[in-house]
Every structure is written in structure tokens, then in C-alpha cells.
XYZ file of C-alpha atoms in Angstrom:
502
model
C 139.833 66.974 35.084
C 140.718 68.890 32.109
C 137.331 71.043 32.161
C 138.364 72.283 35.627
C 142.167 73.174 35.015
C 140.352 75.639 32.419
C 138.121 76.923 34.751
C 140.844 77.595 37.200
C 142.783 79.113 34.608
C 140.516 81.960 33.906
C 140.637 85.638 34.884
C 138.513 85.323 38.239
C 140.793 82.122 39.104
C 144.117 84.231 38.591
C 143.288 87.179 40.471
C 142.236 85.043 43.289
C 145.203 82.658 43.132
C 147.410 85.432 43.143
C 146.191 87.117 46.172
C 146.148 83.833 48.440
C 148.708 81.619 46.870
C 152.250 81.542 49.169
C 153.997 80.047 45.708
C 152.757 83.356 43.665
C 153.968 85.635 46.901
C 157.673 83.544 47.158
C 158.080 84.635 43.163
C 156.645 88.473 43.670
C 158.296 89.125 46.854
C 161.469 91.306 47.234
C 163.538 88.624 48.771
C 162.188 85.979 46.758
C 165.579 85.637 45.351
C 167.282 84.968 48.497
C 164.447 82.314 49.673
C 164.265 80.581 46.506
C 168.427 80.273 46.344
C 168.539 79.722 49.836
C 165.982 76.683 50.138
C 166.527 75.189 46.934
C 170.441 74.876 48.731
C 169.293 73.207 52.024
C 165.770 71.987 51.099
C 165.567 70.600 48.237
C 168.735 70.115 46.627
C 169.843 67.879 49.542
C 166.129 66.394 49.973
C 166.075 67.672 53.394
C 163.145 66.926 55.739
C 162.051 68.492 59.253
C 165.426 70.602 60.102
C 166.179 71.474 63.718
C 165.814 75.139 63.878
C 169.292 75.701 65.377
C 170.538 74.109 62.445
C 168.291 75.667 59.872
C 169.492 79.108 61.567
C 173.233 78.426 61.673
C 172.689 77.603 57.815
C 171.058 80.693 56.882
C 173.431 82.613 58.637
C 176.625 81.144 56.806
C 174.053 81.265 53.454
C 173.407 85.497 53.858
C 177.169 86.134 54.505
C 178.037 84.188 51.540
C 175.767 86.684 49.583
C 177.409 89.903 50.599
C 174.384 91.069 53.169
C 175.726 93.421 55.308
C 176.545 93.522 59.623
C 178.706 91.172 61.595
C 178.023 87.603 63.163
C 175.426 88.657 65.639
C 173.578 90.822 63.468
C 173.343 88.346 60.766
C 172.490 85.828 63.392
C 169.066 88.529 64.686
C 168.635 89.025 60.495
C 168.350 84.887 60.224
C 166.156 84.377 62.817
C 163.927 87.515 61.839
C 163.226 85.148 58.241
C 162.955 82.216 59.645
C 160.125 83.270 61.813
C 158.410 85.829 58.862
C 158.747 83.147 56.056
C 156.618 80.438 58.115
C 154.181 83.077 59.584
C 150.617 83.175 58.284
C 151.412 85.897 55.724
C 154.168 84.111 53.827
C 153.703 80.179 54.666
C 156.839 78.856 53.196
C 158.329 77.106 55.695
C 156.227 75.059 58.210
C 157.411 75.526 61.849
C 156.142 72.750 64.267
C 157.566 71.092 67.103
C 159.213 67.337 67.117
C 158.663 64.178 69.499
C 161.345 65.860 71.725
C 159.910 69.322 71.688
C 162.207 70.714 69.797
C 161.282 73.521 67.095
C 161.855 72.098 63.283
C 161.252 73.622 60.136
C 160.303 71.798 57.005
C 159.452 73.468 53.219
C 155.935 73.648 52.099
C 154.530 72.279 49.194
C 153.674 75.522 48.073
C 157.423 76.899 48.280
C 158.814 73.834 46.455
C 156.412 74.330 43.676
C 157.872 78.249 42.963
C 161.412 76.904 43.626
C 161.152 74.070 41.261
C 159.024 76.419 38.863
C 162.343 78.913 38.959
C 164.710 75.840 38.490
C 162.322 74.571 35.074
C 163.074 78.328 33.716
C 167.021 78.036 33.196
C 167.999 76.600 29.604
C 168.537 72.852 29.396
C 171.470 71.574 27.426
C 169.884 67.857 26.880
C 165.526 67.785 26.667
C 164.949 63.959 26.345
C 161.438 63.738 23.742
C 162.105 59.881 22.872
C 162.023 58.496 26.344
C 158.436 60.490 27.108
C 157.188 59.238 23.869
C 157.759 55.734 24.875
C 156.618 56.467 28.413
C 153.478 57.691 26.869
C 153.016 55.070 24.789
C 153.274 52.498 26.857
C 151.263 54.204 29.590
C 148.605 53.961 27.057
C 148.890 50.246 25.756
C 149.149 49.119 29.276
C 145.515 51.025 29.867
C 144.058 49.523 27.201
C 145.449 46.149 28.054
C 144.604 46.250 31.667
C 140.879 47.311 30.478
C 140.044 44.657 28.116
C 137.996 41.872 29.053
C 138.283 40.293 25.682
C 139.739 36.298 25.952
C 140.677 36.312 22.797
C 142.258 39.540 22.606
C 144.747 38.656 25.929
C 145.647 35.453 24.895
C 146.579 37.105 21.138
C 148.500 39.604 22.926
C 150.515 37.088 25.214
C 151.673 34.628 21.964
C 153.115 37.974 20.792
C 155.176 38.295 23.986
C 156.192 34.743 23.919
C 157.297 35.355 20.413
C 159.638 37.818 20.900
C 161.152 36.373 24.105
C 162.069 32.633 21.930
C 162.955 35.109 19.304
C 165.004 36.800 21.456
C 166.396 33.904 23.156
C 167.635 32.194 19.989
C 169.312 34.668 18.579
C 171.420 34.830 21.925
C 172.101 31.162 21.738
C 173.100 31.362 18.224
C 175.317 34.321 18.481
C 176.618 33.987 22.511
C 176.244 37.598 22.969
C 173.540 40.111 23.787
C 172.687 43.348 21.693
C 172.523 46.316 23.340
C 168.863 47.672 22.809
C 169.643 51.109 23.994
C 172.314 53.718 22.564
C 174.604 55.604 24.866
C 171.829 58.622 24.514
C 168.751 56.974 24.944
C 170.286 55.187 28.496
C 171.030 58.880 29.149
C 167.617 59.924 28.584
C 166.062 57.132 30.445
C 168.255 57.912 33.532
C 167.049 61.367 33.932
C 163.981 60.749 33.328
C 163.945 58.787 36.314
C 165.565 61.372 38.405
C 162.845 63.110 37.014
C 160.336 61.832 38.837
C 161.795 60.488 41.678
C 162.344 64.428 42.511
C 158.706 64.935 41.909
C 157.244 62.062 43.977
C 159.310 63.962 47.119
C 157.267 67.297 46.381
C 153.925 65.176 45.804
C 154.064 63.480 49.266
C 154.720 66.872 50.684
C 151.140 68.146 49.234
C 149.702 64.988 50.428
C 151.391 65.468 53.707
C 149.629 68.845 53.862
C 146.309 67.722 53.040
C 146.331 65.404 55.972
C 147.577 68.097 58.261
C 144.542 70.716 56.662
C 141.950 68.315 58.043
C 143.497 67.725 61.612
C 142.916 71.677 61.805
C 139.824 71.211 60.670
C 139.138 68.687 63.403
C 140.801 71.064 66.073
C 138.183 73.910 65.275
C 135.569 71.599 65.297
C 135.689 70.384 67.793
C 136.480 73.723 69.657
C 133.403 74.365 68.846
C 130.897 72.239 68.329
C 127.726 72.296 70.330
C 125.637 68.708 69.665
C 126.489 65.415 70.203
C 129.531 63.811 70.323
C 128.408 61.221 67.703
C 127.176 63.570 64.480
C 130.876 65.127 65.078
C 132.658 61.619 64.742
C 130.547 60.991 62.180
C 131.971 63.883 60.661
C 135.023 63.181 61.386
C 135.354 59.996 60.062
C 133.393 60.947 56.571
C 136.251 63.137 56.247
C 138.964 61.348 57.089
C 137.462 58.406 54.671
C 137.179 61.323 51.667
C 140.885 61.587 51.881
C 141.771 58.165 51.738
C 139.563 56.999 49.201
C 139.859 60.246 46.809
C 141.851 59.108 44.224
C 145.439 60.756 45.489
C 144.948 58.688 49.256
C 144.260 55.482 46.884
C 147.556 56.156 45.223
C 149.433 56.854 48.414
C 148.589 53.403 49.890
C 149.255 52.025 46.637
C 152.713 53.515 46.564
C 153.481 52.511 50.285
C 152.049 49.241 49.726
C 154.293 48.970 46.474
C 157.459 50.390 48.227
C 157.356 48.101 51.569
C 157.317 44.949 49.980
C 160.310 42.994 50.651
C 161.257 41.706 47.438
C 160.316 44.918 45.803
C 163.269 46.690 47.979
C 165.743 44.198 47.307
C 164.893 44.419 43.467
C 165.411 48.093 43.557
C 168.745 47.895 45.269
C 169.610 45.448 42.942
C 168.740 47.382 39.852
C 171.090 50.181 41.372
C 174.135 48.297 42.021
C 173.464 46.957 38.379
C 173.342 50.694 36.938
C 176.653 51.965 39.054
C 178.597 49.631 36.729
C 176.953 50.825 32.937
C 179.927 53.241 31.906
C 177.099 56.330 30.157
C 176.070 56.596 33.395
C 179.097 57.223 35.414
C 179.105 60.496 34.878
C 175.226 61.142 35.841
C 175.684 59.163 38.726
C 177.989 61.977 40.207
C 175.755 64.720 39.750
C 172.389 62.425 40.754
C 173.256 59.907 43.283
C 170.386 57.214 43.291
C 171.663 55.339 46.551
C 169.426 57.456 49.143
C 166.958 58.059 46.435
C 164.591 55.273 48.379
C 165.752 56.334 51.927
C 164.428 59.275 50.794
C 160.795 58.485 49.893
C 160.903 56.251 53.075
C 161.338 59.397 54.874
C 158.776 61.153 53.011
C 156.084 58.993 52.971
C 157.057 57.659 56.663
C 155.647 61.711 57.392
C 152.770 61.244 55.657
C 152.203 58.861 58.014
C 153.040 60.023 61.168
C 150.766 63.114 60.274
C 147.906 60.507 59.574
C 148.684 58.567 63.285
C 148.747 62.704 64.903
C 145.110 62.567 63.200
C 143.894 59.392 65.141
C 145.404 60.452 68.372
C 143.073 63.289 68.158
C 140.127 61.281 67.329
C 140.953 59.073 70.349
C 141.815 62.407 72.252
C 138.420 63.275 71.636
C 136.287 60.524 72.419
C 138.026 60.851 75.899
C 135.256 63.396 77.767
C 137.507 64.158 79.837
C 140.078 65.574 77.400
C 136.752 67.219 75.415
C 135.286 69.293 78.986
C 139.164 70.729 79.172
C 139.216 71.980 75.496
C 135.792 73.305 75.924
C 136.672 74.616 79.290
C 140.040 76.692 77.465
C 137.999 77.465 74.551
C 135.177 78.881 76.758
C 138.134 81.023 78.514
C 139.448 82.509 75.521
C 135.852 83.562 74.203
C 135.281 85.673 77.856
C 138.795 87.772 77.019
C 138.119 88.217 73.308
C 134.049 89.136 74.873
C 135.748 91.635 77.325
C 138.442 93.420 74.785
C 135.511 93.625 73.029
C 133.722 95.839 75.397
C 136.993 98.223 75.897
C 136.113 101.979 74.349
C 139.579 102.145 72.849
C 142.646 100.823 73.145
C 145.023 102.236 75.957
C 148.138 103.659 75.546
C 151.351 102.324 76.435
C 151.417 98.385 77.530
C 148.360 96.836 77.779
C 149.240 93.818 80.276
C 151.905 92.639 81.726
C 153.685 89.728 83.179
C 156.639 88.891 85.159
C 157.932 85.932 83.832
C 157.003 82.662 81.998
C 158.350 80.459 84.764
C 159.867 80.809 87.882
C 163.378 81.660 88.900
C 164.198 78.929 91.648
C 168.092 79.174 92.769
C 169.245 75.872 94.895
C 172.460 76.643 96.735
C 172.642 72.985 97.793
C 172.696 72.074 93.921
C 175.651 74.010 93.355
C 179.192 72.735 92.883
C 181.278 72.890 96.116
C 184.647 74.217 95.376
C 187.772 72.172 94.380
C 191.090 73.237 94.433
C 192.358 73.599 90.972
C 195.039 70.804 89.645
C 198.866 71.913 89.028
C 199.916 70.895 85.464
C 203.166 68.803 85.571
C 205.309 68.525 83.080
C 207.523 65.335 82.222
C 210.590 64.696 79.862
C 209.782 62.973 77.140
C 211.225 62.219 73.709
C 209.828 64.222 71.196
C 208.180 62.103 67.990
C 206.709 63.215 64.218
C 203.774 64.144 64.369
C 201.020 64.405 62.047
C 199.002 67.601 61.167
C 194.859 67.457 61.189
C 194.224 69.758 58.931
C 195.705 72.227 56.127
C 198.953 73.478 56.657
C 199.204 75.670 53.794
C 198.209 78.573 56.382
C 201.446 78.499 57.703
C 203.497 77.723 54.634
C 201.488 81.051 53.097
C 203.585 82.745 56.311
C 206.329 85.129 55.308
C 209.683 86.056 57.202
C 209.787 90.344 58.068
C 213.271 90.773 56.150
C 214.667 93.411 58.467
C 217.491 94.092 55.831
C 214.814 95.493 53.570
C 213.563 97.712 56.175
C 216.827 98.477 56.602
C 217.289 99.688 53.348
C 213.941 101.466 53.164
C 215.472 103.795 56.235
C 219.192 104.481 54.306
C 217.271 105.247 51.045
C 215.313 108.489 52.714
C 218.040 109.289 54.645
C 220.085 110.040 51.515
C 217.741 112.437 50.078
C 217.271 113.944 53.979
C 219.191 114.340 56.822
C 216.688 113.246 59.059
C 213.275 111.134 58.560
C 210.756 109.781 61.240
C 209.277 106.419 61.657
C 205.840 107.856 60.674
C 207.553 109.416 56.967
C 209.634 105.849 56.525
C 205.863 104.213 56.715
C 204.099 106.672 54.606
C 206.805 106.070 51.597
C 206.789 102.637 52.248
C 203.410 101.279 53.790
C 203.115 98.055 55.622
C 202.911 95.059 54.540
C 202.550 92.954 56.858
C 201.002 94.181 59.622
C 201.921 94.474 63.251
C 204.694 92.425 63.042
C 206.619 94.698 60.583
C 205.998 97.777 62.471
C 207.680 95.669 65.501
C 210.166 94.984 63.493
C 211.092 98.997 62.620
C 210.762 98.842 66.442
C 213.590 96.435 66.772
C 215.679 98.526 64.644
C 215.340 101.743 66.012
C 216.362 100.262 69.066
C 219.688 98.629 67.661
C 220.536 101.344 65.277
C 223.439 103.693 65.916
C 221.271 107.561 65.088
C 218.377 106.689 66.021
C 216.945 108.899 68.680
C 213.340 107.976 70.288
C 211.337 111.251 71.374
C 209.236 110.635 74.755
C 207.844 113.434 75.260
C 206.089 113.231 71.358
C 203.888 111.087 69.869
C 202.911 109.714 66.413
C 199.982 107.707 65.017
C 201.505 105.092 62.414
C 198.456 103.715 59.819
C 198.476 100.253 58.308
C 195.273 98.188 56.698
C 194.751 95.045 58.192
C 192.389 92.602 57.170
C 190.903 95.087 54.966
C 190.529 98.222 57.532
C 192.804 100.829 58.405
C 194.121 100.720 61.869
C 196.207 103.385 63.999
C 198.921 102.426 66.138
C 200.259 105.048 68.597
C 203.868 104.942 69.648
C 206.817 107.401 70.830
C 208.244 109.413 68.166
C 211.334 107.894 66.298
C 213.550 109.550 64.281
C 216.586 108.234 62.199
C 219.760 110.474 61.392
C 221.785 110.157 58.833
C 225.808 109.830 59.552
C 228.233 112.903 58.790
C 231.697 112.581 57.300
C 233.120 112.423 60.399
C 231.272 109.060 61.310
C 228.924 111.192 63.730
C 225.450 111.291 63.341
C 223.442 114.502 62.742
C 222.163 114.771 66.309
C 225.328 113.580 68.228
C 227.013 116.971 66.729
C 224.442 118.915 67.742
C 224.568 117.863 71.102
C 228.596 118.358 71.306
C 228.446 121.398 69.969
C 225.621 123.106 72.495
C 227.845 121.228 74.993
């Protein structure tokens, strides 16, 4: 194992591996950035499986106007689905689009992908790096090979007094004191705990490559037996040597062992157990906020459950196969395709403009006796009733964040210019003082100008008045108004104008 990790570490193995691996292309690529954020968020972070594409696309819509990427709804909407489908092309191969039992379109993350995302997440710094925990691990990894291994007597039975000496050991000293002695400190628990995190986390990424593996030979199958030309029984035979390769290599041997391991009864309710008991150690109240253990074996349910459904897709296209029936109309499709790729073939050159056309994928068939017949539409009534608290779904702060238009300081915004000039427009009055709140304040002005002794209102003459709103200048077009100041006399400006021509 180690001799060929060093082989595929060498220059030849690198150049290679670079040019074909997706995980090497996620970390060189432009966007990388944005993938790797984006499905470490919905992926992996939530240990998400098989998302419905509508969903998947609603999320990366919210996720790229969150970062600042430019357009409005719809155009972020056509920019989301424009990734979705060139990230799980043949090129890219980071997310896996397939279709579920109901025929609807899901996306799930390769194991590629997770690797470079999880690669990217190892190179941020690590305030706590537990060495004690992996030393034990190690070590006891070890003894427990060497244990398992020896067929010495003598050697197992000196090995099991030892255990049985600690445990009366261990049980006297709890009789004679009444108390037990915690064996771990506060940072060792600590260490253990994520640890474990550890690799749960890891075992989710494993089953995907296993999950992948199983999926690489029904391909395999596929194109066979496309096109395969002898008998039926050297291809089963095939078939079957393969299928038997992958489950008794040494990672299908583990798989089985795991899923044998995981859906034992007693083994589940020990687990659960063992949970409820850590919820209630106070050093790990804090870690059990930020790594929640209480899906963590829903979670390889779910992911070994599609290792398994992609192993049961794999026999239903064994059994497909051994149907002739089902084999002459593959063969008969496959023969089909080779006559058009023969006869493009045979074309001099391509021709310009489109090459083929067609009218529609499916028919248009409109049933007028399916339609709704009409119904006369029902008159609201209203009744008296007494009116009662209610209660408010959601935030209110909105509203409280509301403020009044104080019309006084408009007011006073008006009698301030009109002491430095005898007359001033709406337009000037808005350019000294700009709105503040929107629409509603220019209405206001409106109000005013209609109320106010002076105040004259120009038909014949328009003005634009500017305001921001929400960030973006508008223009609102009204009649022009103009405010005079009083004279001495109590008149305004333009009332003695008026007597005077008179």
C-alpha cells in the first residue's frame, strides 16, 4: 500500500492527476471560491444528500446575492442554473445530477468535490490539535492487532488475568471509597469528542467514494452490454466477476462490515444510549452546540442506505439483461445511433445555419371539455363584530422603525428660505433640504402648499423634484410650486403684484 502511494506521488502521477482529477480543477478554477463556499454551506456542512434541483437552485440563488454578484432576481436565477448544470457536466464533475424514484432531477456532491472542500477546510489554523487522543488511538489500534493475531494459549489467557486484575482492582477501590474517579480531564474528554466528530465526518465522504465505485461499474455494465457481440453467458460471467471484485476487495468487505455493525439492534440502542449519556457531561456542552451528534447516525443510515440502493440499480440491470427481450431493444437503439453517427460521418462538411430541426418534444393537446365552466364570482359580506387583541406572527419592529413626516419641520424649512428670499420653489426648498423620507414627505410639502396662505401652484410649468430611495435616485414630476414670503402689510409678494397690475 505504501509502495504505491509513492508511485502515485511521482512526477508522471502529478501531471496526470492534475489534468483529469475534478478535485485538482474545483481548487484551480476561477470560481473555485464560490463552489467550495457554496457547497461546503449546503453540502456538507448540513450533511446534505440527493437535493431536489428546485431547491438546490433557490439556494444558490439566495447564496450568489449574499456574495455581492451582480443583476436582479431573474438574472441571478439564469446565472444559478447556468452552474448548476456546468459544475455536474463532464468537464467539471462536481455535482452528480441524476434523476429520483419520482423523476425528479436531484443533485448530490461528488466524492471528488468533498475531498477539495474538506482539503480547503484542513488549511485554516486550528486553535485546539488533539496529539494525546491519536496516540492512544494508535496504540490501541496496534495492541488490539496483535492481540486479535495471536494464537498463543498461554499468551491470551496471561493477557485476560491482567484485565480481570484491573477490573477487581478497580472495583474495590469504588467500594472502599463510594465514589468513582474521573479517568479523563476536562481536555482530554474534549479531545476525545472531536476526535469522534472527526471521523464520523469522514465515514460520510468515504461512503460517497464507495457509492461512486458502485455506480462506475453499472456504466461499465451499460457499455457492455451496448455492445457486446458473443454470448450472453461470457458477459454475465463478466459481470458477475466484477461485481464480486467489488465486494470482496477489501473496502466492499468493510462496507458490509460497517452495515452489518450499524443495523444491529442492540448496537443502535447502545449508541443512542451513549449520546443521551454525553448530553449531560458539562465539557461537552459547549461542543455539543457547534457538533450536534443526535442525527450523526441518521446520517450514515442515509449514506450507506445509497450505497445500497446504487448496488439494488446494479442488479436490476443484471436482471434487465438476462430479459432478451429488454437486450434486442438496447441493441436495436444502439444499432440506431451507430447508422446516424455512420451517416454524419459521411457529410463533406458541416452546414451552415441549423442542422435539424424539430417542432416540439410532445404534443400540444387543448381539451375544451376539461376546462372550468364559469362561476359567478361570490360578494364579500361584511358583519359587525366586536373587535379582540390580536397577536402579531412575526416581527413588528418594521413598523415601530416607522417615523411620523413632522409637517412643522417642513414648515420651518419653507420660512427659513423665505427670509433670505422673497420667493423660493418647491424644487429649491428640496435641493437645500433633501428628502428624507421618501414619497411620503414630498406629499406632505404637497399638503402644505395646498393649505398655505402665498403659495401659488404654476400649471402651465413643470419641475422634476429628485429624492434616493432605496438606494437610487428617482424623479418625480409635478406642477411648479412656489412659496412667497408675506409683506408688512400682511400681503404676500404675489397678491400685490396682482392688485397693483389690476
Amino acid at each position: 500500500m505504501l509502495n504505491e502511494e509513492r508511485a502515485d506521488m511521482g512526477f508522471a502521477a502529478l501531471k496526470e492527476l492534475r489534468a483529469k482529477s475534478p478535485a485538482w480543477r474545483l481548487l484551480a478554477a476561477e470560481h473555485g471560491p464560490l463552489a467550495a463556499a457554496f457547497f461546503y454551506e449546503v453540502f456538507l456542512q448540513k450533511r446534505t444528500r440527493a437535493l431536489p434541483e428546485e431547491k438546490l437552485l433557490d439556494a444558490l440563488t439566495s447564496f450568489l446575492y449574499e456574495t455581492g454578484a451582480a443583476g436582479n432576481t431573474a438574472e441571478l436565477a439564469r446565472q444559478a442554473g447556468s452552474l448548476l448544470l456546468s459544475w455536474s457536466d463532464e468537464q467539471h464533475r462536481w455535482l452528480r445530477r441524476f434523476y429520483g424514484p419520482d423523476n425528479e432531477v436531484l443533485y448530490d456532491l461528488t466524492s471528488d468535490a468533498q475531498k477539495a472542500v474538506e482539503w480547503l477546510a484542513g488549511l485554516h489554523h486550528r486553535p485546539f490539535i488533539g496529539t494525546e487522543s491519536r496516540l492512544r488511538t494508535v496504540f490501541s489500534l496496534l495492541h488490539e492487532v496483535e492481540r486479535e493475531t495471536d494464537r498463543d494459549p498461554q499468551h491470551r489467557m496471561d493477557w485476560l488475568r491482567r484485565q480481570k486484575d484491573a477490573i477487581e482492582r478497580e472495583m474495590a477501590a469504588i467500594e472502599a471509597s463510594g465514589r468513582v474517579e474521573p479517568a479523563l480531564s476536562a481536555v482530554q474528554v474534549k479531545e476525545r469528542f472531536l476526535q469522534a466528530v472527526q471521523t464520523s465526518e469522514g465515514l460520510l465522504a468515504d461512503f460517497r467514494e464507495v457509492e461512486e465505485n458502485f455506480r462506475l461499474l453499472e456504466h461499465r455494465l451499460m457499455t457492455d452490454v451496448m455492445t457486446w457481440k458473443q454470448g450472453k453467458g461470457d458477459l454475465l460471467e463478466e459481470i458477475f466477476a466484477q461485481r464480486d471484485v467489488i465486494r470482496q476487495s477489501e473496502q466492499g468487505q468493510s462496507f458490509e462490515a460497517f452495515w452489518r455493525f450499524l443495523m444491529t439492534g442492540f448496537k443502535q440502542e447502545d449508541f443512542r444510549a451513549t449520546l443521551a449519556h454525553l448530553e449531560e457531561v458539562p465539557e461537552l456542552c459547549s461542543l455539543l452546540k457547534e457538533h450536534p451528534l443526535g442525527e450523526m447516525m441518521q446520517d450514515w443510515l442515509r449514506a450507506a442506505a445509497a450505497v445500497e440502493q446504487t448496488v439494488g440499480a446494479l442488479d436490476k440491470q443484471i436482471r434487465r439483461f438476462v430479459d432478451e427481450h429488454t437486450l434486442q431493444e438496447e441493441r436495436y437503439i444502439y444499432e440506431l445511433i451507430g447508422r446516424i453517427e455512420q451517416r454524419a460521418a459521411k457529410l463533406p462538411e458541416v452546414p451552415n445555419g441549423p442542422f435539424t430541426a424539430i417542432d416540439g418534444m410532445a404534443p400540444s393537446i387543448s381539451l375544451p371539455m376539461d376546462r372550468r365552466m364559469f362561476v359567478l364570482p361570490k360578494r364579500t359580506r361584511l358583519r359587525d363584530q366586536d373587535l379582540i387583541e390580536g397577536v402579531a406572527d412575526g416581527p413588528v419592529t418594521a413598523l415601530l422603525r416607522e417615523r411620523p413626516i413632522d409637517r412643522r419641520r417642513l414648515q420651518a424649512q419653507i420660512d427659513g428660505m423665505l427670509e433670505q428670499q422673497e420667493t423660493v420653489t418647491l424644487g429649491e426648498v428640496i435641493r437645500s433640504h433633501p428628502l428624507e423620507q421618501g414619497l411620503g414627505e414630498l406629499l406632505a410639502y404637497l399638503v402644505i402648499a395646498s393649505r398655505r396662505e402665498g403659495s401659488e401652484v404654476r400649471e402651465d410649468e413643470w419641475q422634476d423634484i429628485l429624492y434616493c430611495r432605496d438606494g437610487r435616485d428617482v424623479a418625480a414630476r409635478c406642477e411648479t410650486i412656489v412659496f412667497h414670503r408675506k409683506r408688512p402689510d400682511g400681503r404676500h409678494h404675489h397678491a400685490a403684484r396682482k392688485g397693483e397690475h389690476a
